[in-house]
Amino acid sequence: MIETPPAPKGFLPRHTSIRTRLTLWYVAVLALVLAIYLIAVYLFQYGMLSSQIYHDEIQDVETVEGLLYFTPGGALQLHQEYWSHPQTHLLIDRLMEVRDLEGNVLYRTDTLHDQALGPSKQSADEGDGTFNERTTRLADGTHVLMISHRHPVQGRMLLIRLGYSLAPLAGRMRYFLAALLLALPIALLAAGIAGLQIARRALAPLDTMTSNAELITATNLHGRLVAANEHDELGRMARVMNSLLERLERSFAQLQRFTADAAHELKTPLTSIRATGEAALESNHSDPARLREAISVMLEETARLDQTVEGLLLISRAEANQLSIKPTQFLLRPLVQEIVSLLDVIIEEREISLSEQETDPASTTIFGDRMLIRTAILNVLHNALKFSPPGSQVSLSYAVIQRENQPFLRLSIQDQGPGIEPEDRERVFERFFRVRGLQVDSIEGSGLGLAIARLAVESNHGFLFFDHAPIGALCQLDLPQASGPQLSHSVNNL
Ligand SMILES: Nc1ncnc2c1ncn2[C@@H]1O[C@H](COP(=O)(O)OP(=O)(O)O)[C@@H](O)[C@H]1O
Ligand SMILES: [Mg+2]
């Protein structure tokens, strides 16, 4: 079972398309980045402008200091050159107030409209040595950046306060902010539209593949997904899906063949039973010998049917992983001898001489489910006897071999029958596969024996296959000698 991952929890409704999600995420991230950028630019611009004002102001204070003089009447005046001093666009109104150290106002520019610039009581050290800078508010509410400095004029120490209104700066910053905030939604809208287009283009191949996949159904499994670029992510997905489809198609075809074969296999004995029954009914009722014979034929066919159904059940249980496997450690040789005695009748009937290699039974330990391994050996040995010409020889031998560094016991069953062509050596393990031309009336069978044998062996981590042999068929059965990490292999490709 493939588990679907839980749907991502989020603020977007579940049916939102990937396209929309991608675009929204993109726009959100971009908005965040832009907002941080705007704040940084705004603060930088503010810092630049205010430090420019500060420097201009200090320069102004120094200019003013050189232009102040007392009239012979004792009034403080400013040489007129000052007003022609170039103004920056930010400095519309210069505000100036000059006091003596006692706090008496000696000079005030008209721009102050008789308002005090800064606190009416100065502190004892205001403007002493350095340029004191502070923002203050005039009586009419104007924000002002004020600088204080002490300077002697004609022998008298004066406190000069120079101020610039901050209104032009605030206005400029507001204007700047408005421009930035206006650009933000426009940029985001443009990015959103572009993002949506990009997402649409990027996901378009997915749409194509989806409609492609919609056309593939159980009756049309040979359809395949086509990816625009087989090297990108979608191409890789298409490749994986296609190989899945291929396996699916193959097992589907196999299943269909299997069902057809099974139906055929069941139909043959049923037809035979029916024909025998009908013939018996039509013939002379009073002949008990003929009736007996008919009944015995019907019973034989029923037994064959029973065997086929039994085999099919076993296979389907194995495929559904419902075989109950109880592995134990046991000796193979006594099991083989048990099977040989079961087949005594057919050995005698066909006058086969069966030879078994002399081995110490104790050296034939294997690990597996005894019942399943018994079924496998019985099927293989039965075949060897069945397909051998009368009077020929069948030999059994044991050997310990290594397979991927694990000890395995190999049981070889060699007969002198027709053998199996190399191209059929794997196919004989398919269900219902029987080599054509080999079946004679006396050789009955359903074609399930080897399929079952291989299932049984593989579910015990063993291997079953036909080897090359100079004459006859040589069947190799490799069984693990100990439990442990075994090679896992599929039992589905029978
Ligand atoms: N020892 C053997 N020698 C020759 N052919 C064999 C031998 N064992 C199996 N085969 C071939 O493999 C086919 C499948 O065998 P199996 O699955 O046991 O079915 P069945 O015995 O019912 O025919 C047989 O029909 C036969 O053609
Ligand atoms: Mg068989």
Coordinates of C-alpha atoms and ligand atoms in Angstrom, one line a residue:
M1 CA 0.0 0.0 0.0
I2 CA 1.2 3.5 -0.8
E3 CA 0.4 5.9 2.0
T4 CA -0.6 9.3 1.0
P5 CA 1.2 11.9 3.0
P6 CA -1.0 14.1 5.1
A7 CA -2.1 17.2 3.3
P8 CA 0.0 20.2 4.3
K9 CA -1.7 22.3 6.9
G10 CA -1.7 26.0 6.0
F11 CA -3.7 29.0 5.4
L12 CA -4.6 28.1 1.9
P13 CA -7.7 26.0 1.2
R14 CA -7.0 22.4 0.1
H15 CA -8.1 22.8 -3.4
T16 CA -5.7 25.7 -4.2
S17 CA -3.6 24.6 -7.2
I18 CA 0.2 24.3 -7.0
R19 CA 0.4 27.1 -9.5
T20 CA -1.4 29.5 -7.1
R21 CA 0.4 28.3 -4.1
L22 CA 3.8 28.8 -5.8
T23 CA 2.8 32.3 -6.9
L24 CA 1.5 33.3 -3.5
W25 CA 4.6 32.1 -1.8
Y26 CA 6.8 33.8 -4.3
V27 CA 4.9 37.1 -3.9
A28 CA 4.9 36.8 -0.1
V29 CA 8.7 36.2 0.1
L30 CA 9.3 39.0 -2.4
A31 CA 7.1 41.4 -0.3
L32 CA 9.0 40.6 2.8
V33 CA 12.4 41.2 1.1
L34 CA 11.1 44.4 -0.5
A35 CA 9.7 45.7 2.8
I36 CA 13.1 45.1 4.5
Y37 CA 14.8 46.8 1.7
L38 CA 12.4 49.8 1.8
I39 CA 12.9 50.3 5.5
A40 CA 16.6 50.1 5.1
V41 CA 16.6 52.6 2.2
Y42 CA 14.3 55.0 4.1
L43 CA 16.5 55.0 7.2
F44 CA 19.6 55.5 5.2
Q45 CA 18.1 58.4 3.3
Y46 CA 16.9 59.9 6.6
G47 CA 20.3 59.6 8.1
M48 CA 22.0 61.1 5.1
L49 CA 19.7 64.1 4.9
S50 CA 19.9 64.9 8.7
S51 CA 23.6 64.6 8.8
Q52 CA 23.8 66.9 5.7
I53 CA 21.6 69.5 7.6
Y54 CA 23.8 69.2 10.7
H55 CA 26.9 69.9 8.7
D56 CA 25.4 72.8 6.8
E57 CA 24.3 74.2 10.1
I58 CA 27.8 74.1 11.7
Q59 CA 29.2 75.8 8.6
D60 CA 26.5 78.4 9.0
V61 CA 27.3 79.0 12.6
E62 CA 31.0 79.5 11.7
T63 CA 30.0 82.0 9.0
V64 CA 27.7 83.9 11.3
E65 CA 30.4 84.2 13.9
G66 CA 32.7 86.1 11.5
L67 CA 29.9 88.5 10.5
L68 CA 28.6 89.6 13.9
Y69 CA 29.6 93.0 15.2
F70 CA 28.5 95.6 17.8
T71 CA 27.4 99.0 16.6
P72 CA 28.9 102.0 18.4
G73 CA 25.5 102.2 20.1
G74 CA 26.1 98.7 21.6
A75 CA 23.5 96.9 19.4
L76 CA 24.5 93.6 17.9
Q77 CA 24.3 93.5 14.1
L78 CA 25.1 91.1 11.3
H79 CA 27.0 92.0 8.1
Q80 CA 24.7 91.8 5.2
E81 CA 26.9 89.3 3.2
Y82 CA 25.4 86.5 5.3
W83 CA 22.1 86.6 3.5
S84 CA 23.8 86.0 0.2
H85 CA 25.4 82.9 1.6
P86 CA 24.1 80.1 -0.7
Q87 CA 21.2 78.2 0.7
T88 CA 20.6 74.5 0.2
H89 CA 17.1 73.6 -1.0
L90 CA 16.5 72.0 2.4
L91 CA 17.3 75.2 4.3
I92 CA 14.5 77.6 3.6
D93 CA 14.4 79.5 6.9
R94 CA 17.4 80.2 9.0
L95 CA 16.5 80.9 12.5
M96 CA 19.0 82.7 14.7
E97 CA 19.1 84.0 18.2
V98 CA 22.1 85.5 20.0
R99 CA 22.3 85.9 23.8
D100 CA 24.8 87.1 26.3
L101 CA 25.8 84.8 29.0
E102 CA 23.2 86.3 31.4
G103 CA 20.5 85.1 29.0
N104 CA 19.6 88.6 27.5
V105 CA 18.5 88.3 23.9
L106 CA 20.8 90.5 21.8
Y107 CA 19.7 89.5 18.4
R108 CA 16.8 87.6 16.8
T109 CA 16.1 87.0 13.1
D110 CA 12.8 88.2 11.8
T111 CA 12.0 84.6 10.8
L112 CA 11.5 83.8 14.5
H113 CA 8.6 86.2 14.7
D114 CA 9.7 87.1 18.2
Q115 CA 9.6 83.5 19.5
A116 CA 12.4 82.2 21.6
L117 CA 14.7 79.7 19.9
G118 CA 15.4 77.0 22.4
P119 CA 14.8 77.2 26.1
S120 CA 14.6 80.7 27.6
K121 CA 16.9 79.7 30.4
Q122 CA 20.2 78.4 29.0
S123 CA 22.3 75.9 30.9
A124 CA 25.6 77.1 32.2
D125 CA 27.6 75.1 29.7
E126 CA 25.4 75.4 26.6
G127 CA 27.6 75.6 23.5
D128 CA 30.7 75.8 25.6
G129 CA 33.6 74.5 23.5
T130 CA 31.5 72.2 21.3
F131 CA 28.5 72.6 19.0
N132 CA 25.5 71.5 21.0
E133 CA 22.9 69.9 18.8
R134 CA 19.3 69.3 19.7
T135 CA 15.8 69.3 18.2
T136 CA 13.4 71.7 19.8
R137 CA 10.0 73.1 19.1
L138 CA 9.1 76.8 18.6
A139 CA 6.1 78.3 20.3
D140 CA 4.2 78.0 17.1
G141 CA 4.9 74.3 17.0
T142 CA 7.6 74.2 14.3
H143 CA 10.2 71.5 14.7
V144 CA 13.7 72.8 14.6
L145 CA 17.2 71.4 14.6
M146 CA 19.2 73.8 16.8
I147 CA 22.9 74.2 17.3
S148 CA 24.4 76.3 20.1
H149 CA 27.9 77.6 20.2
R150 CA 29.8 80.2 22.3
H151 CA 31.9 82.8 20.5
P152 CA 33.5 86.1 21.6
V153 CA 32.6 89.2 19.6
Q154 CA 34.6 92.3 20.3
G155 CA 35.6 90.9 23.7
R156 CA 32.1 89.9 24.7
M157 CA 31.3 86.1 25.0
L158 CA 28.0 85.4 23.2
L159 CA 25.8 82.3 22.9
I160 CA 24.8 81.8 19.3
R161 CA 21.8 79.6 18.6
L162 CA 21.2 78.7 15.0
G163 CA 18.2 76.6 14.0
Y164 CA 16.7 75.1 10.8
S165 CA 13.1 74.1 10.5
L166 CA 12.7 70.4 10.0
A167 CA 9.5 70.8 8.0
P168 CA 11.2 70.6 4.6
L169 CA 13.0 67.4 5.7
A170 CA 9.8 65.8 7.0
G171 CA 8.0 66.7 3.8
R172 CA 10.7 65.3 1.7
M173 CA 10.8 62.0 3.7
R174 CA 7.0 61.8 3.4
Y175 CA 7.2 62.2 -0.3
F176 CA 10.0 59.6 -0.5
L177 CA 8.0 57.1 1.6
A178 CA 4.9 57.7 -0.6
A179 CA 6.9 57.0 -3.7
L180 CA 8.3 53.8 -2.2
L181 CA 4.9 52.6 -1.0
L182 CA 3.4 53.3 -4.3
A183 CA 6.1 51.3 -6.1
L184 CA 5.7 48.3 -3.7
P185 CA 2.2 47.1 -4.8
I186 CA 3.1 47.7 -8.5
A187 CA 6.3 45.6 -8.1
L188 CA 4.4 42.9 -6.3
L189 CA 1.6 42.8 -8.9
A190 CA 4.1 42.6 -11.7
A191 CA 6.0 39.8 -9.8
G192 CA 2.7 38.0 -9.2
I193 CA 1.7 38.0 -12.8
A194 CA 5.2 37.0 -13.9
G195 CA 5.3 34.3 -11.2
L196 CA 1.9 32.9 -12.3
Q197 CA 3.1 32.7 -15.9
I198 CA 6.4 31.0 -14.9
A199 CA 4.5 28.5 -12.7
R200 CA 2.0 27.8 -15.5
R201 CA 4.8 27.2 -18.0
A202 CA 6.7 25.0 -15.6
L203 CA 3.7 22.9 -14.7
A204 CA 2.3 22.7 -18.2
P205 CA 4.1 19.4 -18.9
L206 CA 2.5 18.0 -15.8
D207 CA -0.9 18.8 -17.2
T208 CA 0.0 17.1 -20.4
M209 CA 1.2 14.0 -18.5
T210 CA -2.0 14.0 -16.5
S211 CA -4.3 14.0 -19.5
N212 CA -1.9 11.4 -21.0
A213 CA -2.3 9.2 -17.9
E214 CA -6.1 9.6 -17.9
L215 CA -6.2 7.8 -21.2
I216 CA -4.4 4.8 -19.8
T217 CA -6.9 2.3 -18.4
A218 CA -7.0 -1.4 -17.7
T219 CA -8.0 -2.1 -21.3
N220 CA -5.4 0.3 -22.6
L221 CA -2.3 -0.5 -20.5
H222 CA 0.1 -0.1 -23.4
G223 CA -0.2 3.7 -23.3
R224 CA 2.9 5.5 -21.9
L225 CA 3.6 8.9 -20.4
V226 CA 5.5 11.3 -22.6
A227 CA 7.7 13.9 -21.0
A228 CA 8.9 17.0 -22.8
N229 CA 12.4 16.7 -21.3
E230 CA 13.3 13.2 -20.1
H231 CA 16.2 14.5 -18.0
D232 CA 14.4 16.8 -15.7
E233 CA 12.3 15.9 -12.6
L234 CA 9.1 15.3 -14.7
G235 CA 11.1 13.2 -17.1
R236 CA 12.3 11.1 -14.3
M237 CA 8.8 10.7 -12.9
A238 CA 7.6 9.7 -16.3
R239 CA 10.3 7.1 -16.6
V240 CA 9.4 5.6 -13.2
M241 CA 5.7 5.7 -14.0
N242 CA 6.3 4.1 -17.4
S243 CA 8.3 1.2 -15.9
L244 CA 5.5 0.8 -13.4
L245 CA 3.0 0.6 -16.2
E246 CA 5.2 -1.8 -18.1
R247 CA 5.3 -4.2 -15.1
L248 CA 1.6 -3.7 -14.6
E249 CA 0.9 -4.5 -18.2
R250 CA 3.1 -7.6 -18.1
S251 CA 1.5 -8.9 -14.9
F252 CA -1.9 -8.0 -16.3
A253 CA -1.3 -10.0 -19.5
Q254 CA 0.1 -12.8 -17.4
L255 CA -3.0 -12.8 -15.3
Q256 CA -5.2 -12.9 -18.3
R257 CA -3.2 -15.8 -19.8
F258 CA -3.3 -17.6 -16.4
T259 CA -7.1 -17.2 -16.2
A260 CA -7.6 -18.5 -19.7
D261 CA -5.2 -21.4 -19.1
A262 CA -6.9 -22.2 -15.8
A263 CA -10.3 -22.2 -17.4
H264 CA -9.0 -24.4 -20.2
E265 CA -7.4 -26.8 -17.7
L266 CA -10.5 -27.1 -15.7
K267 CA -12.7 -27.4 -18.7
T268 CA -10.9 -30.4 -20.2
P269 CA -11.6 -32.9 -17.4
L270 CA -15.1 -31.5 -17.0
T271 CA -15.9 -32.1 -20.7
S272 CA -14.4 -35.6 -20.4
I273 CA -16.5 -36.4 -17.3
R274 CA -19.6 -35.1 -19.0
A275 CA -18.9 -37.1 -22.2
T276 CA -18.2 -40.3 -20.3
G277 CA -21.4 -39.8 -18.3
E278 CA -23.6 -39.2 -21.3
A279 CA -22.1 -42.1 -23.2
A280 CA -22.7 -44.4 -20.2
L281 CA -26.3 -43.3 -20.0
E282 CA -26.9 -43.9 -23.7
S283 CA -25.3 -47.3 -23.8
N284 CA -26.7 -50.5 -22.5
H285 CA -27.8 -49.8 -18.9
S286 CA -27.7 -53.4 -17.9
D287 CA -23.9 -53.9 -18.4
P288 CA -22.5 -53.2 -14.9
A289 CA -18.9 -53.7 -16.1
R290 CA -19.2 -50.8 -18.6
L291 CA -20.9 -48.6 -16.0
R292 CA -18.1 -49.3 -13.6
E293 CA -15.5 -48.4 -16.2
A294 CA -17.3 -45.1 -16.9
I295 CA -17.4 -44.3 -13.2
S296 CA -13.7 -45.1 -12.8
V297 CA -12.8 -42.8 -15.7
M298 CA -15.0 -40.1 -14.2
L299 CA -13.3 -40.5 -10.8
E300 CA -9.9 -40.3 -12.4
E301 CA -10.8 -37.0 -14.1
T302 CA -12.3 -35.7 -10.8
A303 CA -9.0 -36.5 -9.1
R304 CA -7.2 -34.6 -11.8
L305 CA -9.5 -31.6 -11.4
D306 CA -9.0 -31.8 -7.7
Q307 CA -5.3 -31.7 -8.1
T308 CA -5.4 -28.7 -10.4
V309 CA -7.7 -26.8 -8.1
E310 CA -5.5 -27.7 -5.2
G311 CA -2.4 -26.4 -7.0
L312 CA -4.2 -23.2 -8.0
L313 CA -5.2 -22.6 -4.4
L314 CA -1.6 -23.1 -3.2
I315 CA -0.3 -20.7 -5.8
S316 CA -2.8 -18.0 -5.0
R317 CA -2.2 -18.4 -1.3
A318 CA 1.6 -18.1 -1.9
E319 CA 1.1 -15.0 -4.0
A320 CA -1.1 -13.4 -1.3
N321 CA 1.7 -14.2 1.1
Q322 CA -0.6 -16.4 3.1
L323 CA 1.5 -19.5 3.0
S324 CA 2.2 -20.5 6.6
I325 CA 5.9 -21.2 6.6
K326 CA 7.3 -22.9 9.7
P327 CA 11.0 -23.3 9.1
T328 CA 13.0 -25.8 11.1
Q329 CA 16.4 -27.4 11.0
F330 CA 16.1 -31.0 9.6
L331 CA 17.9 -33.7 7.6
L332 CA 17.1 -33.7 3.9
R333 CA 18.2 -37.3 3.1
P334 CA 15.5 -39.0 5.2
L335 CA 12.9 -36.7 3.6
V336 CA 14.1 -37.7 0.1
Q337 CA 13.8 -41.4 1.1
E338 CA 10.3 -40.8 2.3
I339 CA 9.4 -39.3 -1.0
V340 CA 11.0 -42.1 -3.0
S341 CA 9.0 -44.7 -1.1
L342 CA 5.8 -42.6 -1.9
L343 CA 6.7 -42.9 -5.6
D344 CA 7.6 -46.6 -5.4
V345 CA 4.6 -47.6 -7.5
I346 CA 5.5 -45.5 -10.5
I347 CA 9.2 -46.5 -10.1
E348 CA 8.3 -50.1 -10.3
E349 CA 5.7 -49.6 -13.1
R350 CA 8.2 -47.9 -15.3
E351 CA 11.1 -50.1 -14.2
I352 CA 13.3 -47.1 -13.4
S353 CA 16.5 -47.8 -11.5
L354 CA 16.8 -45.1 -8.9
S355 CA 20.3 -44.5 -7.5
E356 CA 21.0 -42.3 -4.6
Q357 CA 24.5 -41.1 -3.7
E358 CA 25.7 -42.6 -0.4
T359 CA 26.0 -39.7 2.0
D360 CA 26.0 -39.4 5.7
P361 CA 22.5 -38.2 6.4
A362 CA 23.9 -35.9 9.2
S363 CA 25.7 -33.9 6.5
T364 CA 22.4 -33.1 4.8
T365 CA 21.0 -30.6 7.3
I366 CA 18.9 -27.8 5.9
F367 CA 16.8 -25.1 7.2
G368 CA 13.2 -24.6 5.9
D369 CA 9.6 -25.7 6.0
R370 CA 9.6 -29.4 5.7
M371 CA 6.1 -29.7 4.1
L372 CA 6.8 -27.2 1.4
I373 CA 10.2 -28.7 0.6
R374 CA 8.6 -32.1 0.4
T375 CA 6.0 -30.8 -2.1
A376 CA 8.8 -29.3 -4.2
I377 CA 10.9 -32.5 -4.3
L378 CA 7.9 -34.7 -4.9
N379 CA 6.9 -32.6 -8.0
V380 CA 10.5 -32.5 -9.4
L381 CA 11.1 -36.2 -8.8
H382 CA 7.7 -37.2 -10.1
N383 CA 8.6 -35.3 -13.4
A384 CA 11.9 -37.0 -13.6
L385 CA 10.2 -40.4 -13.3
K386 CA 7.3 -39.5 -15.5
F387 CA 9.4 -38.2 -18.4
S388 CA 12.1 -40.9 -18.3
P389 CA 11.9 -43.8 -20.8
P390 CA 11.0 -47.1 -19.1
G391 CA 14.0 -49.0 -17.8
S392 CA 16.2 -45.9 -17.6
Q393 CA 18.1 -44.5 -14.7
V394 CA 17.4 -41.5 -12.3
S395 CA 20.1 -40.5 -9.9
L396 CA 20.1 -38.3 -6.9
S397 CA 23.2 -36.6 -5.4
Y398 CA 24.0 -34.2 -2.6
A399 CA 26.7 -31.5 -2.4
V400 CA 27.4 -28.5 -0.1
I401 CA 28.0 -25.3 -2.0
Q402 CA 28.4 -21.6 -1.3
R403 CA 26.0 -19.0 -2.5
E404 CA 26.9 -15.4 -1.7
N405 CA 29.0 -16.7 1.3
Q406 CA 26.1 -18.8 2.7
P407 CA 26.3 -22.6 2.8
F408 CA 23.6 -24.3 0.7
L409 CA 22.9 -28.0 0.3
R410 CA 22.4 -28.9 -3.4
L411 CA 20.2 -31.8 -4.3
S412 CA 20.7 -32.8 -8.0
I413 CA 18.1 -34.9 -9.8
Q414 CA 19.4 -36.3 -13.1
D415 CA 17.2 -38.3 -15.5
Q416 CA 17.8 -39.8 -18.9
G417 CA 14.6 -38.5 -20.5
P418 CA 14.2 -36.1 -23.4
G419 CA 15.7 -33.2 -21.4
I420 CA 14.7 -29.6 -21.6
E421 CA 15.8 -27.3 -24.4
P422 CA 17.9 -24.3 -23.1
E423 CA 15.2 -21.8 -24.2
D424 CA 12.6 -23.7 -22.2
R425 CA 14.6 -24.1 -19.0
E426 CA 13.0 -21.0 -17.4
R427 CA 9.6 -21.3 -19.1
V428 CA 8.9 -24.8 -17.6
F429 CA 8.4 -22.9 -14.3
E430 CA 5.6 -20.9 -15.7
R431 CA 2.1 -22.0 -14.8
F432 CA 0.5 -24.4 -17.2
F433 CA 3.6 -24.4 -19.4
R434 CA 4.3 -27.8 -20.9
V435 CA 6.8 -28.6 -23.6
R436 CA 4.8 -29.3 -26.8
G437 CA 5.0 -32.7 -28.4
L438 CA 6.1 -34.3 -25.1
Q439 CA 2.7 -35.0 -23.8
V440 CA 1.6 -38.5 -24.6
D441 CA -1.6 -40.0 -23.3
S442 CA 0.1 -41.8 -20.6
I443 CA 1.7 -38.7 -19.2
E444 CA -0.9 -36.7 -17.4
G445 CA -0.2 -33.5 -15.6
S446 CA -1.6 -30.0 -15.3
G447 CA 1.6 -28.0 -15.9
L448 CA 1.5 -26.6 -12.4
G449 CA 4.0 -28.9 -10.7
L450 CA 7.2 -26.9 -11.3
A451 CA 5.5 -23.5 -10.7
I452 CA 4.4 -24.8 -7.3
A453 CA 7.8 -26.4 -6.6
R454 CA 9.6 -23.1 -7.4
L455 CA 7.2 -21.1 -5.2
A456 CA 7.8 -23.6 -2.4
V457 CA 11.5 -23.5 -2.7
E458 CA 11.8 -19.7 -3.0
S459 CA 9.6 -19.1 -0.1
N460 CA 12.2 -21.0 1.9
H461 CA 15.0 -18.8 0.4
G462 CA 16.2 -21.6 -1.9
F463 CA 16.8 -21.9 -5.6
L464 CA 15.3 -24.3 -8.2
F465 CA 16.5 -24.5 -11.8
F466 CA 17.4 -26.8 -14.6
D467 CA 21.1 -27.0 -15.5
H468 CA 22.9 -28.0 -18.6
A469 CA 23.3 -31.8 -18.9
P470 CA 24.7 -34.0 -21.6
I471 CA 21.7 -36.2 -21.6
G472 CA 18.2 -35.9 -20.0
A473 CA 17.3 -33.2 -17.5
L474 CA 19.3 -32.1 -14.6
C475 CA 17.3 -30.3 -11.9
Q476 CA 19.2 -28.5 -9.2
L477 CA 17.6 -27.7 -5.8
D478 CA 19.7 -25.5 -3.5
L479 CA 18.5 -25.1 0.0
P480 CA 20.0 -23.0 2.8
Q481 CA 21.7 -24.9 5.5
A482 CA 21.1 -22.3 8.2
S483 CA 18.8 -19.5 8.9
G484 CA 20.1 -16.0 8.7
P485 CA 20.1 -13.0 6.5
Q486 CA 19.0 -14.6 3.2
L487 CA 18.9 -13.2 -0.2
S488 CA 15.4 -12.0 -0.8
H489 CA 14.0 -12.7 -4.2
S490 CA 10.8 -12.3 -5.8
V491 CA 8.3 -15.2 -6.1
N492 CA 6.0 -13.3 -8.4
N493 CA 7.6 -14.0 -11.7
L494 CA 6.5 -17.5 -12.2
Ligands
LIG1 N1 12.5 -34.1 -16.0 C1 11.9 -33.5 -17.1 N2 12.3 -33.9 -18.4 C2 11.8 -33.3 -19.4 N3 10.8 -32.3 -19.4 C3 10.4 -31.9 -18.2 C4 11.0 -32.5 -17.0 N4 10.4 -31.9 -15.9 C5 9.5 -31.0 -16.4 N5 9.5 -31.0 -17.8 C6 8.7 -30.2 -18.7 O1 8.2 -29.1 -17.9 C7 6.8 -29.1 -18.1 C8 6.2 -28.6 -16.8 O2 6.3 -29.5 -15.8 P1 5.3 -29.4 -14.6 O3 5.1 -28.0 -14.2 O4 5.7 -30.4 -13.5 O5 3.9 -29.8 -15.3 P2 3.4 -31.3 -15.6 O6 4.3 -32.3 -14.9 O7 2.0 -31.3 -15.1 O8 3.4 -31.3 -17.1 C9 6.4 -30.5 -18.3 O9 5.2 -30.6 -19.0 C10 7.5 -31.0 -19.2 O10 7.3 -30.5 -20.5
MG2 MG 4.9 -32.3 -13.0

